[in-house]
Amino acid sequence: MEKLLDIYTNFNNPMSPYVICEVQIQETNINTEGDSIRVILNIAPPEKQTHVYKFFGSVQVNRKYGVNLKCDMYIRNIPIDSTNVVDFLSSGLFHGVRRKRAEKIVETLGEDCLIQIVNAPEVLREVKGIPEKTVLSIQDTIIRNLGMQSIITKLYEWNISLKRAQNIYKLFGDASVQKITENPYVLANNISGIGFQKADEIADKLKIRGEDGRRIKGAIEYCLHQIYERYGSTFAKRDYVIKVASQILYNQDTVHYSLDIIEENLNELVNKDVHNIDGFITEIGQVRQMDNRIYLEKYYRYEKDIAEKLSLLHHHGEELAIESVEDLIKRYNRMKEDLSFQLSEEQDKSVLLSMLSHVVVITGGPGTGKSTIIESILMLYDLILDFEDFDDFKRKVILLAPTGRAAKRMKEVTGISANTIHHFINSQSPDILEKSSRLFIIDEMSMMDIRTMNQFMDKVKKNDRIILVGDKEQLPPINAGNVFEDIIISNVFPTVELTRVFRQSQQSAINELASTIRNGSISNKVIKTSQDVKWLDRSRNEIVSTIYTEILSRLSQNIPFDDIQIIAPSHKGGQGITFINKAIQESLVDQKIPSDKDFIPTGFCNNLYNFYIGDRVVQLKNNNDKEVLNGELGRIVGVETPVERVEINNETNEEEIVLGPQTLVVLFNEKEISYFEEEMDELALAYCFSVHKSQGSEFPHVMLPISGAHRVMMNRNLLYTAITRAKKELTIIGELEVFMRGIEEKSKPRYTFLKELLI
């Protein structure tokens, strides 16, 4: 442990990224003379000289300066007496906690409050005036600084980064080192960014090698995780698991392990008493075998529970108060007389089925009237149940979608509030959960993964009704499962497939191209330029410059820049999302793309982007505190000036004025939201984003770059999804032969068993 004495830059090279700190040594495990040492950092130095820190790094010897420590990371040492605990809590690490509140925390909870908060953050609710969102924030910060001290030294010896060490501590707590020592392969199967190779390196240091059962079983479980995370399957065939696990082991040490040994370990894993096997510790849960299928337990449970709950709802739900089907049809026909639009037979069938069945599936391509059906279902539902008032109606009708933008579009169509599925799952209070006879309508169902569907079904009661709406030809979910397609293939629930196109002209080339791809009738005839589809055959090195030229062309036609959206298959490479975003941003900053906005540096950034005032950005995950949903588009409008506040100087015990942190201000739907520096990973530039991120959204003018560098990702579902995002115009730019091969390529099959379980 060291105490900071001084901080200074590299005077010989002011542009150097390194900072040199002179620190007073209190405790160390390196040989050095004197009571201080030079610490060299290429990261931001500690904030205050009055605090004690732990520095981790490698020793360097310099002829002029002697022994130096090249620091990889450091953490703040945490006090245990009340005075210093108050100083720590009011040090600025915790947003919303000033000295008076810090004193109140210590007074209420005692000197050991930090340990209490780590173990159970809800104890902070005993302290009056602490906002709910601050409770978990305080716990996270303490974990980063307090809990890490007990394990950081050992984890550093294993070359585990500080960020991953924090994730390990959150999962295993004070037992982190013990868990890893017993079985390092828990890291490969629990911690993002630590694969089998890294876990195997740590295992080797712990003398866990060769045919050790923990190693073989770790390879098997890692194989299963890769199948789920990379390929979206919920199970794998037994022979395939053994083969892939063997390859994983061979890639590590080029040793061909006997398939019998791998099979023996797999048999132990599928043993129901796996926790009692000598010498084996699993943190994943038992592996299950059903016939020739190998599951991780949780995925087996997901599919089984979903099937049971859907079947129960389908067969045992109470009917609506309708005298007869004939009565329902009469009331529906009277309702249609007041509509300003006409419904097709397919749409009529969809609306009526929603009143007669507890689980209904509606699928169709773009422009087939899915939104009109949702609107009509709501009108008929209101008519049949005769709600007391609109508030009662809103309590019993719940509209959901996988992304924020899709939920926003549902609200625009229906006039009723819609939320993301995750928001619904995470925000249900017990009194709401007790209500029954609700109507759920879920749009963009093709994006629904198996875990989310299981969480949703946990919230559904036996008399609820569920209407699942989507386009089965779009991309499957990012995570494991193929819920929507499995439900359709099972043929258990009433399903309507819409074929008639209403939106856009029947002569629309966008519609024609989408239908051609959807039906699989592929030929070179699809490549033809029209008023709303433009094909630009370019080499991959010309793609970005062509996008720039096409944007200028649209602007010259008085098309607003905000109506233009670039959608790309991949983040990587010179034609990928990140590169295109940076290129468009640079052109806007330099006014090569004319704009009525001034693009001004903010000083805020993340590991991919520097952000400017005027930038178009996208929210990357749900943030309930900010009420911003995953996928929402916004614009950076400013930087909030730091607010002055009064704090007590720890050394002089006198009041001093200090500045609070700056925040980045983003405008979402006419509402300004502030972001702290540590929240920058929630944002990304959005001039270009992925096909997956675009699902549930539509844009007037879509540009789709096609590069051979992304050939491996091209398939019919991906290109169909990208094309159907365009409302008025689609411009396809790049290597068109890659596009043609892509639409002939079917998505890799996902191995799921939900369709067989549904009855």
Tab-separated table of N, CA and C in Angstrom, residues 543-641:
chain	number	residue	atom	x	y	z
A	543	ILE	N	-16.976	1.622	-51.133
A	543	ILE	CA	-18.293	1.628	-50.472
A	543	ILE	C	-18.501	2.884	-49.641
A	544	VAL	N	-17.548	3.215	-48.777
A	544	VAL	CA	-17.744	4.343	-47.857
A	544	VAL	C	-17.815	5.660	-48.614
A	545	SER	N	-16.952	5.837	-49.627
A	545	SER	CA	-16.998	7.086	-50.398
A	545	SER	C	-18.304	7.197	-51.185
A	546	THR	N	-18.840	6.047	-51.628
A	546	THR	CA	-20.124	6.072	-52.338
A	546	THR	C	-21.266	6.436	-51.393
A	547	ILE	N	-21.216	5.932	-50.169
A	547	ILE	CA	-22.228	6.317	-49.165
A	547	ILE	C	-22.213	7.829	-48.983
A	548	TYR	N	-21.022	8.394	-48.869
A	548	TYR	CA	-20.881	9.852	-48.710
A	548	TYR	C	-21.511	10.590	-49.895
A	549	THR	N	-21.222	10.128	-51.119
A	549	THR	CA	-21.771	10.750	-52.325
A	549	THR	C	-23.292	10.643	-52.363
A	550	GLU	N	-23.814	9.478	-51.984
A	550	GLU	CA	-25.263	9.261	-51.995
A	550	GLU	C	-25.972	10.119	-50.948
A	551	ILE	N	-25.338	10.334	-49.819
A	551	ILE	CA	-25.929	11.216	-48.802
A	551	ILE	C	-26.031	12.643	-49.346
A	552	LEU	N	-24.961	13.103	-49.986
A	552	LEU	CA	-24.990	14.450	-50.569
A	552	LEU	C	-26.087	14.550	-51.628
A	553	SER	N	-26.258	13.484	-52.409
A	553	SER	CA	-27.294	13.486	-53.444
A	553	SER	C	-28.685	13.612	-52.823
A	554	ARG	N	-28.937	12.864	-51.725
A	554	ARG	CA	-30.253	12.952	-51.073
A	554	ARG	C	-30.473	14.333	-50.471
A	555	LEU	N	-29.436	14.895	-49.883
A	555	LEU	CA	-29.577	16.231	-49.295
A	555	LEU	C	-29.900	17.276	-50.366
A	556	SER	N	-29.326	17.096	-51.559
A	556	SER	CA	-29.601	18.033	-52.652
A	556	SER	C	-31.050	17.924	-53.137
A	557	GLN	N	-31.707	16.790	-52.805
A	557	GLN	CA	-33.119	16.594	-53.152
A	557	GLN	C	-34.035	17.041	-52.003
A	558	ASN	N	-33.447	17.755	-51.036
A	558	ASN	CA	-34.185	18.266	-49.866
A	558	ASN	C	-34.711	17.147	-48.973
A	559	ILE	N	-34.023	16.006	-48.995
A	559	ILE	CA	-34.352	14.922	-48.060
A	559	ILE	C	-33.594	15.192	-46.759
A	560	PRO	N	-34.271	15.272	-45.629
A	560	PRO	CA	-33.587	15.553	-44.361
A	560	PRO	C	-32.551	14.481	-44.023
A	561	PHE	N	-31.429	14.916	-43.481
A	561	PHE	CA	-30.376	13.967	-43.108
A	561	PHE	C	-30.897	12.939	-42.105
A	562	ASP	N	-31.795	13.347	-41.224
A	562	ASP	CA	-32.313	12.429	-40.208
A	562	ASP	C	-33.204	11.345	-40.799
A	563	ASP	N	-33.624	11.486	-42.059
A	563	ASP	CA	-34.425	10.450	-42.721
A	563	ASP	C	-33.555	9.362	-43.345
A	564	ILE	N	-32.244	9.564	-43.309
A	564	ILE	CA	-31.314	8.615	-43.939
A	564	ILE	C	-30.675	7.749	-42.856
A	565	GLN	N	-30.790	6.438	-43.004
A	565	GLN	CA	-30.183	5.522	-42.040
A	565	GLN	C	-29.360	4.479	-42.776
A	566	ILE	N	-28.116	4.300	-42.347
A	566	ILE	CA	-27.242	3.269	-42.900
A	566	ILE	C	-27.347	2.039	-42.004
A	567	ILE	N	-27.541	0.881	-42.621
A	567	ILE	CA	-27.650	-0.380	-41.880
A	567	ILE	C	-26.614	-1.339	-42.455
A	568	ALA	N	-25.750	-1.872	-41.598
A	568	ALA	CA	-24.657	-2.727	-42.066
A	568	ALA	C	-24.681	-4.075	-41.348
A	569	PRO	N	-24.141	-5.120	-41.991
A	569	PRO	CA	-24.181	-6.466	-41.396
A	569	PRO	C	-23.220	-6.661	-40.231
A	570	SER	N	-22.090	-5.892	-40.193
A	570	SER	CA	-21.042	-6.193	-39.222
A	570	SER	C	-20.435	-4.918	-38.659
A	571	HIS	N	-19.911	-5.018	-37.442
A	571	HIS	CA	-19.243	-3.881	-36.811
A	571	HIS	C	-17.806	-3.719	-37.303
A	572	LYS	N	-17.206	-4.792	-37.795
A	572	LYS	CA	-15.766	-4.808	-38.021
A	572	LYS	C	-15.395	-4.414	-39.443
A	573	GLY	N	-14.129	-3.989	-39.587
A	573	GLY	CA	-13.561	-3.765	-40.902
A	573	GLY	C	-13.800	-2.387	-41.480
A	574	GLY	N	-13.208	-2.159	-42.649
A	574	GLY	CA	-13.279	-0.869	-43.316
A	574	GLY	C	-14.623	-0.538	-43.908
A	575	GLN	N	-15.551	-1.507	-43.928
A	575	GLN	CA	-16.927	-1.247	-44.373
A	575	GLN	C	-17.919	-1.575	-43.259
A	576	GLY	N	-17.374	-1.677	-42.030
A	576	GLY	CA	-18.200	-2.038	-40.886
A	576	GLY	C	-18.821	-0.826	-40.209
A	577	ILE	N	-19.673	-1.088	-39.250
A	577	ILE	CA	-20.456	-0.056	-38.585
A	577	ILE	C	-19.573	0.987	-37.919
A	578	THR	N	-18.564	0.544	-37.174
A	578	THR	CA	-17.719	1.491	-36.438
A	578	THR	C	-16.996	2.434	-37.392
A	579	PHE	N	-16.411	1.898	-38.455
A	579	PHE	CA	-15.666	2.730	-39.407
A	579	PHE	C	-16.601	3.716	-40.107
A	580	ILE	N	-17.770	3.241	-40.529
A	580	ILE	CA	-18.712	4.121	-41.229
A	580	ILE	C	-19.192	5.235	-40.309
A	581	ASN	N	-19.497	4.891	-39.061
A	581	ASN	CA	-19.925	5.925	-38.108
A	581	ASN	C	-18.870	7.012	-37.948
A	582	LYS	N	-17.622	6.603	-37.820
A	582	LYS	CA	-16.536	7.582	-37.651
A	582	LYS	C	-16.363	8.431	-38.908
A	583	ALA	N	-16.513	7.803	-40.071
A	583	ALA	CA	-16.365	8.546	-41.327
A	583	ALA	C	-17.477	9.576	-41.492
A	584	ILE	N	-18.713	9.196	-41.190
A	584	ILE	CA	-19.833	10.143	-41.297
A	584	ILE	C	-19.678	11.259	-40.273
A	585	GLN	N	-19.293	10.907	-39.061
A	585	GLN	CA	-19.093	11.921	-38.023
A	585	GLN	C	-18.019	12.925	-38.449
A	586	GLU	N	-16.912	12.429	-38.976
A	586	GLU	CA	-15.837	13.321	-39.420
A	586	GLU	C	-16.318	14.256	-40.526
A	587	SER	N	-17.131	13.725	-41.452
A	587	SER	CA	-17.643	14.561	-42.545
A	587	SER	C	-18.600	15.632	-42.027
A	588	LEU	N	-19.357	15.312	-41.000
A	588	LEU	CA	-20.252	16.303	-40.401
A	588	LEU	C	-19.475	17.367	-39.636
A	589	VAL	N	-18.470	16.927	-38.894
A	589	VAL	CA	-17.652	17.872	-38.117
A	589	VAL	C	-16.946	18.845	-39.050
A	590	ASP	N	-16.427	18.318	-40.166
A	590	ASP	CA	-15.698	19.153	-41.132
A	590	ASP	C	-16.621	19.865	-42.109
A	591	GLN	N	-17.940	19.686	-41.954
A	591	GLN	CA	-18.957	20.296	-42.821
A	591	GLN	C	-18.846	19.833	-44.273
A	592	LYS	N	-18.223	18.669	-44.496
A	592	LYS	CA	-18.250	18.081	-45.833
A	592	LYS	C	-19.654	17.570	-46.140
A	593	ILE	N	-20.347	17.127	-45.112
A	593	ILE	CA	-21.792	16.885	-45.195
A	593	ILE	C	-22.448	18.101	-44.558
A	594	PRO	N	-23.112	18.918	-45.347
A	594	PRO	CA	-23.672	20.165	-44.789
A	594	PRO	C	-24.732	19.885	-43.723
A	595	SER	N	-24.719	20.706	-42.692
A	595	SER	CA	-25.668	20.547	-41.597
A	595	SER	C	-25.943	21.898	-40.967
A	596	ASP	N	-27.147	22.057	-40.452
A	596	ASP	CA	-27.483	23.297	-39.752
A	596	ASP	C	-27.037	23.253	-38.293
A	597	LYS	N	-26.361	22.167	-37.917
A	597	LYS	CA	-25.875	22.019	-36.550
A	597	LYS	C	-24.366	22.223	-36.504
A	598	ASP	N	-23.883	22.781	-35.404
A	598	ASP	CA	-22.459	22.887	-35.160
A	598	ASP	C	-22.015	21.682	-34.342
A	599	PHE	N	-21.054	20.937	-34.856
A	599	PHE	CA	-20.568	19.751	-34.157
A	599	PHE	C	-19.362	20.153	-33.310
A	600	ILE	N	-19.563	20.131	-31.991
A	600	ILE	CA	-18.579	20.653	-31.038
A	600	ILE	C	-18.101	19.516	-30.151
A	601	PRO	N	-16.780	19.363	-29.939
A	601	PRO	CA	-16.281	18.296	-29.060
A	601	PRO	C	-16.857	18.425	-27.653
A	602	THR	N	-17.168	17.274	-27.052
A	602	THR	CA	-17.722	17.284	-25.692
A	602	THR	C	-16.708	16.867	-24.638
A	603	GLY	N	-15.639	16.179	-25.070
A	603	GLY	CA	-14.703	15.618	-24.106
A	603	GLY	C	-15.139	14.263	-23.584
A	604	PHE	N	-16.339	13.809	-23.996
A	604	PHE	CA	-16.839	12.499	-23.569
A	604	PHE	C	-16.549	11.460	-24.654
A	605	CYS	N	-16.225	10.247	-24.228
A	605	CYS	CA	-15.925	9.187	-25.195
A	605	CYS	C	-16.134	7.831	-24.521
A	606	ASN	N	-16.141	6.788	-25.337
A	606	ASN	CA	-16.040	5.425	-24.829
A	606	ASN	C	-14.936	4.724	-25.609
A	607	ASN	N	-14.865	3.418	-25.525
A	607	ASN	CA	-13.744	2.732	-26.178
A	607	ASN	C	-13.844	2.723	-27.699
A	608	LEU	N	-14.977	3.181	-28.262
A	608	LEU	CA	-15.135	3.209	-29.721
A	608	LEU	C	-15.191	4.618	-30.293
A	609	TYR	N	-15.890	5.525	-29.602
A	609	TYR	CA	-16.214	6.814	-30.216
A	609	TYR	C	-15.889	7.999	-29.305
A	610	ASN	N	-15.512	9.112	-29.939
A	610	ASN	CA	-15.534	10.424	-29.308
A	610	ASN	C	-16.873	11.067	-29.674
A	611	PHE	N	-17.520	11.681	-28.704
A	611	PHE	CA	-18.849	12.234	-28.938
A	611	PHE	C	-18.805	13.751	-29.101
A	612	TYR	N	-19.604	14.235	-30.063
A	612	TYR	CA	-19.714	15.665	-30.353
A	612	TYR	C	-21.153	16.114	-30.118
A	613	ILE	N	-21.306	17.363	-29.715
A	613	ILE	CA	-22.640	17.956	-29.709
A	613	ILE	C	-23.167	17.918	-31.145
A	614	GLY	N	-24.380	17.427	-31.331
A	614	GLY	CA	-24.970	17.275	-32.660
A	614	GLY	C	-25.002	15.847	-33.142
A	615	ASP	N	-24.223	14.947	-32.503
A	615	ASP	CA	-24.170	13.551	-32.943
A	615	ASP	C	-25.502	12.832	-32.744
A	616	ARG	N	-25.835	11.967	-33.704
A	616	ARG	CA	-26.950	11.037	-33.556
A	616	ARG	C	-26.432	9.812	-32.807
A	617	VAL	N	-27.117	9.431	-31.734
A	617	VAL	CA	-26.665	8.303	-30.920
A	617	VAL	C	-27.821	7.341	-30.668
A	618	VAL	N	-27.464	6.128	-30.267
A	618	VAL	CA	-28.458	5.113	-29.944
A	618	VAL	C	-28.179	4.596	-28.539
A	619	GLN	N	-29.230	4.362	-27.778
A	619	GLN	CA	-29.129	3.758	-26.444
A	619	GLN	C	-28.954	2.260	-26.614
A	620	LEU	N	-27.948	1.692	-25.941
A	620	LEU	CA	-27.597	0.297	-26.164
A	620	LEU	C	-28.232	-0.680	-25.189
A	621	LYS	N	-28.833	-0.158	-24.106
A	621	LYS	CA	-29.513	-1.058	-23.179
A	621	LYS	C	-30.597	-0.288	-22.435
A	622	ASN	N	-31.556	-1.007	-21.880
A	622	ASN	CA	-32.612	-0.353	-21.106
A	622	ASN	C	-32.014	0.315	-19.872
A	623	ASN	N	-32.444	1.539	-19.611
A	623	ASN	CA	-32.046	2.235	-18.383
A	623	ASN	C	-33.326	2.740	-17.730
A	624	ASN	N	-33.811	1.981	-16.768
A	624	ASN	CA	-35.086	2.317	-16.139
A	624	ASN	C	-35.016	3.623	-15.362
A	625	ASP	N	-33.860	3.904	-14.756
A	625	ASP	CA	-33.720	5.155	-13.999
A	625	ASP	C	-33.872	6.369	-14.910
A	626	LYS	N	-33.310	6.282	-16.094
A	626	LYS	CA	-33.391	7.405	-17.039
A	626	LYS	C	-34.649	7.330	-17.908
A	627	GLU	N	-35.350	6.199	-17.831
A	627	GLU	CA	-36.534	5.962	-18.663
A	627	GLU	C	-36.188	6.051	-20.148
A	628	VAL	N	-35.058	5.452	-20.495
A	628	VAL	CA	-34.618	5.361	-21.887
A	628	VAL	C	-34.501	3.878	-22.229
A	629	LEU	N	-35.066	3.486	-23.367
A	629	LEU	CA	-35.130	2.081	-23.723
A	629	LEU	C	-34.056	1.711	-24.743
A	630	ASN	N	-33.664	0.470	-24.710
A	630	ASN	CA	-32.712	-0.072	-25.668
A	630	ASN	C	-33.191	0.188	-27.100
A	631	GLY	N	-32.303	0.765	-27.927
A	631	GLY	CA	-32.637	1.005	-29.326
A	631	GLY	C	-33.165	2.394	-29.616
A	632	GLU	N	-33.433	3.211	-28.585
A	632	GLU	CA	-33.950	4.555	-28.826
A	632	GLU	C	-32.853	5.438	-29.431
A	633	LEU	N	-33.250	6.232	-30.431
A	633	LEU	CA	-32.331	7.162	-31.066
A	633	LEU	C	-32.448	8.535	-30.415
A	634	GLY	N	-31.313	9.183	-30.230
A	634	GLY	CA	-31.301	10.522	-29.647
A	634	GLY	C	-30.243	11.385	-30.303
A	635	ARG	N	-30.121	12.602	-29.791
A	635	ARG	CA	-29.108	13.527	-30.310
A	635	ARG	C	-28.419	14.215	-29.142
A	636	ILE	N	-27.103	14.295	-29.210
A	636	ILE	CA	-26.343	14.991	-28.171
A	636	ILE	C	-26.565	16.487	-28.332
A	637	VAL	N	-27.032	17.124	-27.265
A	637	VAL	CA	-27.375	18.550	-27.355
A	637	VAL	C	-26.518	19.437	-26.469
A	638	GLY	N	-25.677	18.861	-25.626
A	638	GLY	CA	-24.852	19.730	-24.797
A	638	GLY	C	-24.097	18.992	-23.721
A	639	VAL	N	-23.349	19.773	-22.955
A	639	VAL	CA	-22.624	19.284	-21.780
A	639	VAL	C	-23.029	20.153	-20.600
A	640	GLU	N	-23.481	19.518	-19.542
A	640	GLU	CA	-23.885	20.277	-18.359
A	640	GLU	C	-22.651	20.724	-17.590
A	641	THR	N	-22.618	22.003	-17.277
A	641	THR	CA	-21.499	22.568	-16.534
A	641	THR	C	-21.462	21.969	-15.137
